[in-house]
Amino acid sequence: MRATATASTPCNGKRRLLESCAIAAGLTALAYGGPALAQVNANPVFVDVGVGTSVSNNGGTNTTTVTVTQNQSVINWVPTDTAPTGSAIDLLPTGENWNFIGTGDYTVLNRFVNGGGGSLSREIALNGTVNSYVGSTTGPRGGNIWFYNAGGILIGATGVINVGSLILSANDISTTGTTIRFNGTAGSTSAITVNGAINANKVGNPGGSYVALVAPRVVQAGAVRVDGSAAYVAAEVADIRINNGLFDINVTRGVEGGNVITHTGTTTGPGHQDGDIDQNRIYMVAIPKNDAVTMLVSGTIGYDDAVSATEVDGGVRLSAGYNVVGGELAAMPANATAANITAGDTRFLSGTIARASNVFAAQPTQPLPGSPPPMSSAGQFFVEGSGTFIGDASSTVSIGANQSGGATGTFTVQSGGR
C-alpha cells in the first residue's frame, strides 16, 4: 500500500528557516489527526515548504520518503504516541527507512511537536535508517537534515543516519544569514544520545559536511563519521557559524551542572591533503551556567591521516568553559563558573588542544590489550600529532602500569591560569 501527502499552498514571503508564519489547525489536510504513516510513527504538518513537496509511504519497502522542492523547508511531525510521559517515543522503529530527496544543497528542518504545535517533553527515538539524496534515491548522498525535539533525541543501537550534513538538537533552531541559532528551555537537561551510527558526506564537496549535536546534555557512545567538521555543544542558548570548515561557537546561556558531554564512542572522518580544503575540526564545547560542569572524554577522536606532528588538515578542540572563535578556543572563558575535562582511555587521531577553565585530568582506566584492534583506545591517552592539555586551576595526565601515554609530536600539560 502506498499513501502520499502533498503540500498545501505555502506561507507567503521570504524567510529563513523557522522565521515563518504560525501553525494553524487547517494548515494542511494532514494537520493533527490524519492517518499516520506506517514507517514514521508521526503525522507531517507542512509549515514552510514549496509547491509539490510530498511525503509518501511504501509499506512494501518499509520506507517513508520526503521530497522537498525548495532550498529550505520546515516540517512539523506530530507523533502518534501521544502519551505525555513514558519512555522514548519509537518514532522510526528498527528496520524502517526514512528518505529525504531534494535538489542542490537543500536543508530540511524536522520539528517534533504535540497536537497543538507545542514542545514535546518526551524523547523521540530513531532506531531505523535515515537517508538523504540529491535528485532521487539513486542519486548521490547530499542535503542537510536537521532534527529538533525539546525532549531530546535518541539514535538507538540499530539506528543509522546517512546524510549530507546533520543537526540533532534539543534546542529550537532558526537561522539568520550564515548563523544557526539554538534556543533551548531554561533549566532543561534534555539530551542528544547517539548509540548507533552517523555518516555525513557530500559527493563532490570533500570536507564540506558537518555534524552538530546541540543540547543541555550530549552523549556520543556510537560511531560518527563526517567528511568535514563535527561539533558537540552543551548549551541552552548558542549561535554556531560554519565558515570554510571551521566553526564559531558562541554560547550565551550555559547548562545546569553535572556531566554535560560524555564521549565514549568514535568520532572520525577522512583526512585531506594541504590545498584540498580548508581545515576541519572536531569540537566539544561545554559551557556552565550557575554550577560546575564536566566533560567526560574517552574513545577515538580525530581524522584518518593525522599521523605526524606536522599534520594541519583537521584537528580536535575540547573546551570546558571557553567559546570558539575562528575555529580556535577563545582567549577568555565565557563566565566564572568552573568547567572541567576528565579523560579516560582516549586515542586522538589528530593534533589536539584541550582547555578547561577549572581542572583538566586524564588517566586511562584499562590495561593495554595484548593485540589492540584497529581504533582501540584501551589503556592509552595518546595523540597522533601534537597535544596540548590545559587546566586553568590544575592539569594532570597520569599513566599507570601497562598503560601508554604521549604523542607523536609535542606533548604539553599546562596549568596556572591565563
PDB file of C-alpha atoms in Angstrom, residues 146-253:
ATOM      1  CA  TRP A 146      18.059  18.851  10.865  1.00  0.00           C
ATOM      2  CA  PHE A 147      16.047  17.298  13.712  1.00  0.00           C
ATOM      3  CA  TYR A 148      14.735  19.213  16.741  1.00  0.00           C
ATOM      4  CA  ASN A 149      12.873  17.827  19.745  1.00  0.00           C
ATOM      5  CA  ALA A 150      12.712  19.657  23.069  1.00  0.00           C
ATOM      6  CA  GLY A 151      12.511  16.360  24.965  1.00  0.00           C
ATOM      7  CA  GLY A 152      15.689  15.025  23.377  1.00  0.00           C
ATOM      8  CA  ILE A 153      16.652  12.621  20.595  1.00  0.00           C
ATOM      9  CA  LEU A 154      17.983   9.068  20.849  1.00  0.00           C
ATOM     10  CA  ILE A 155      19.759   7.338  17.973  1.00  0.00           C
ATOM     11  CA  GLY A 156      19.347   3.735  19.068  1.00  0.00           C
ATOM     12  CA  ALA A 157      21.896   0.967  18.679  1.00  0.00           C
ATOM     13  CA  THR A 158      20.206  -0.104  15.420  1.00  0.00           C
ATOM     14  CA  GLY A 159      19.819   3.477  14.187  1.00  0.00           C
ATOM     15  CA  VAL A 160      21.829   4.619  11.156  1.00  0.00           C
ATOM     16  CA  ILE A 161      21.837   8.114   9.655  1.00  0.00           C
ATOM     17  CA  ASN A 162      23.346   8.554   6.176  1.00  0.00           C
ATOM     18  CA  VAL A 163      23.048  12.206   5.121  1.00  0.00           C
ATOM     19  CA  GLY A 164      24.976  15.090   3.614  1.00  0.00           C
ATOM     20  CA  SER A 165      25.072  17.033   6.894  1.00  0.00           C
ATOM     21  CA  LEU A 166      23.209  16.611  10.166  1.00  0.00           C
ATOM     22  CA  ILE A 167      21.963  18.576  13.155  1.00  0.00           C
ATOM     23  CA  LEU A 168      20.378  16.902  16.173  1.00  0.00           C
ATOM     24  CA  SER A 169      19.162  19.380  18.764  1.00  0.00           C
ATOM     25  CA  ALA A 170      17.065  19.639  21.916  1.00  0.00           C
ATOM     26  CA  ASN A 171      17.132  23.425  21.434  1.00  0.00           C
ATOM     27  CA  ASP A 172      14.817  25.049  18.910  1.00  0.00           C
ATOM     28  CA  ILE A 173      16.577  26.064  15.685  1.00  0.00           C
ATOM     29  CA  SER A 174      16.439  29.124  13.472  1.00  0.00           C
ATOM     30  CA  THR A 175      18.858  30.802  11.104  1.00  0.00           C
ATOM     31  CA  THR A 176      19.959  34.350  10.435  1.00  0.00           C
ATOM     32  CA  GLY A 177      22.251  34.602   7.461  1.00  0.00           C
ATOM     33  CA  THR A 178      25.008  32.039   7.951  1.00  0.00           C
ATOM     34  CA  THR A 179      24.433  31.729  11.705  1.00  0.00           C
ATOM     35  CA  ILE A 180      22.424  28.828  13.132  1.00  0.00           C
ATOM     36  CA  ARG A 181      20.721  29.843  16.391  1.00  0.00           C
ATOM     37  CA  PHE A 182      19.808  27.326  19.080  1.00  0.00           C
ATOM     38  CA  ASN A 183      17.374  28.464  21.771  1.00  0.00           C
ATOM     39  CA  GLY A 184      16.546  25.931  24.468  1.00  0.00           C
ATOM     40  CA  THR A 185      14.379  25.911  27.558  1.00  0.00           C
ATOM     41  CA  ALA A 186      15.979  27.330  30.702  1.00  0.00           C
ATOM     42  CA  GLY A 187      16.747  24.556  33.173  1.00  0.00           C
ATOM     43  CA  SER A 188      16.352  21.752  30.631  1.00  0.00           C
ATOM     44  CA  THR A 189      18.503  18.634  30.920  1.00  0.00           C
ATOM     45  CA  SER A 190      17.253  17.044  27.685  1.00  0.00           C
ATOM     46  CA  ALA A 191      19.866  15.001  25.852  1.00  0.00           C
ATOM     47  CA  ILE A 192      21.032  14.082  22.393  1.00  0.00           C
ATOM     48  CA  THR A 193      22.203  10.464  22.680  1.00  0.00           C
ATOM     49  CA  VAL A 194      23.940   8.544  19.898  1.00  0.00           C
ATOM     50  CA  ASN A 195      24.277   4.777  20.322  1.00  0.00           C
ATOM     51  CA  GLY A 196      24.104   3.963  16.605  1.00  0.00           C
ATOM     52  CA  ALA A 197      25.929   5.272  13.542  1.00  0.00           C
ATOM     53  CA  ILE A 198      26.058   8.626  11.760  1.00  0.00           C
ATOM     54  CA  ASN A 199      27.674   9.029   8.330  1.00  0.00           C
ATOM     55  CA  ALA A 200      27.815  12.508   6.786  1.00  0.00           C
ATOM     56  CA  ASN A 201      29.374  13.298   3.418  1.00  0.00           C
ATOM     57  CA  LYS A 202      28.514  15.055   0.161  1.00  0.00           C
ATOM     58  CA  VAL A 203      29.653  13.793  -3.220  1.00  0.00           C
ATOM     59  CA  GLY A 204      31.664  16.469  -4.989  1.00  0.00           C
ATOM     60  CA  ASN A 205      32.230  18.507  -1.817  1.00  0.00           C
ATOM     61  CA  PRO A 206      35.058  16.878   0.156  1.00  0.00           C
ATOM     62  CA  GLY A 207      35.359  18.299   3.641  1.00  0.00           C
ATOM     63  CA  GLY A 208      32.106  20.230   3.248  1.00  0.00           C
ATOM     64  CA  SER A 209      29.837  18.250   5.561  1.00  0.00           C
ATOM     65  CA  TYR A 210      29.064  18.789   9.239  1.00  0.00           C
ATOM     66  CA  VAL A 211      27.523  17.015  12.214  1.00  0.00           C
ATOM     67  CA  ALA A 212      26.274  19.130  15.133  1.00  0.00           C
ATOM     68  CA  LEU A 213      24.780  17.744  18.348  1.00  0.00           C
ATOM     69  CA  VAL A 214      23.449  20.617  20.467  1.00  0.00           C
ATOM     70  CA  ALA A 215      21.576  20.165  23.757  1.00  0.00           C
ATOM     71  CA  PRO A 216      21.899  20.629  27.502  1.00  0.00           C
ATOM     72  CA  ARG A 217      23.299  17.076  27.553  1.00  0.00           C
ATOM     73  CA  VAL A 218      25.225  15.323  24.754  1.00  0.00           C
ATOM     74  CA  VAL A 219      26.129  11.609  24.862  1.00  0.00           C
ATOM     75  CA  GLN A 220      28.117  10.139  21.964  1.00  0.00           C
ATOM     76  CA  ALA A 221      28.523   6.401  22.524  1.00  0.00           C
ATOM     77  CA  GLY A 222      28.191   5.363  18.893  1.00  0.00           C
ATOM     78  CA  ALA A 223      30.132   5.818  15.654  1.00  0.00           C
ATOM     79  CA  VAL A 224      30.153   9.221  13.939  1.00  0.00           C
ATOM     80  CA  ARG A 225      31.998   9.685  10.675  1.00  0.00           C
ATOM     81  CA  VAL A 226      31.930  13.058   8.946  1.00  0.00           C
ATOM     82  CA  ASP A 227      33.739  14.334   5.859  1.00  0.00           C
ATOM     83  CA  GLY A 228      34.053  17.772   7.401  1.00  0.00           C
ATOM     84  CA  SER A 229      33.612  19.153  10.907  1.00  0.00           C
ATOM     85  CA  ALA A 230      31.719  17.938  13.969  1.00  0.00           C
ATOM     86  CA  ALA A 231      30.537  19.923  16.981  1.00  0.00           C
ATOM     87  CA  TYR A 232      29.148  18.564  20.242  1.00  0.00           C
ATOM     88  CA  VAL A 233      27.857  21.538  22.217  1.00  0.00           C
ATOM     89  CA  ALA A 234      26.328  21.542  25.710  1.00  0.00           C
ATOM     90  CA  ALA A 235      24.313  24.756  25.912  1.00  0.00           C
ATOM     91  CA  GLU A 236      20.819  26.150  26.434  1.00  0.00           C
ATOM     92  CA  VAL A 237      21.340  29.033  24.010  1.00  0.00           C
ATOM     93  CA  ALA A 238      24.087  29.132  21.387  1.00  0.00           C
ATOM     94  CA  ASP A 239      24.966  30.548  17.981  1.00  0.00           C
ATOM     95  CA  ILE A 240      27.008  28.428  15.577  1.00  0.00           C
ATOM     96  CA  ARG A 241      28.516  29.733  12.375  1.00  0.00           C
ATOM     97  CA  ILE A 242      30.303  27.497   9.867  1.00  0.00           C
ATOM     98  CA  ASN A 243      32.940  29.152   7.705  1.00  0.00           C
ATOM     99  CA  ASN A 244      35.038  27.075   5.309  1.00  0.00           C
ATOM    100  CA  GLY A 245      35.038  24.050   7.590  1.00  0.00           C
ATOM    101  CA  LEU A 246      35.788  25.979  10.782  1.00  0.00           C
ATOM    102  CA  PHE A 247      33.192  26.803  13.431  1.00  0.00           C
ATOM    103  CA  ASP A 248      32.428  29.824  15.553  1.00  0.00           C
ATOM    104  CA  ILE A 249      30.573  28.608  18.647  1.00  0.00           C
ATOM    105  CA  ASN A 250      29.156  31.304  20.914  1.00  0.00           C
ATOM    106  CA  VAL A 251      27.237  30.004  23.931  1.00  0.00           C
ATOM    107  CA  THR A 252      25.246  32.797  25.528  1.00  0.00           C
ATOM    108  CA  ARG A 253      23.482  30.646  28.136  1.00  0.00           C
TER     109      ARG A 253
END
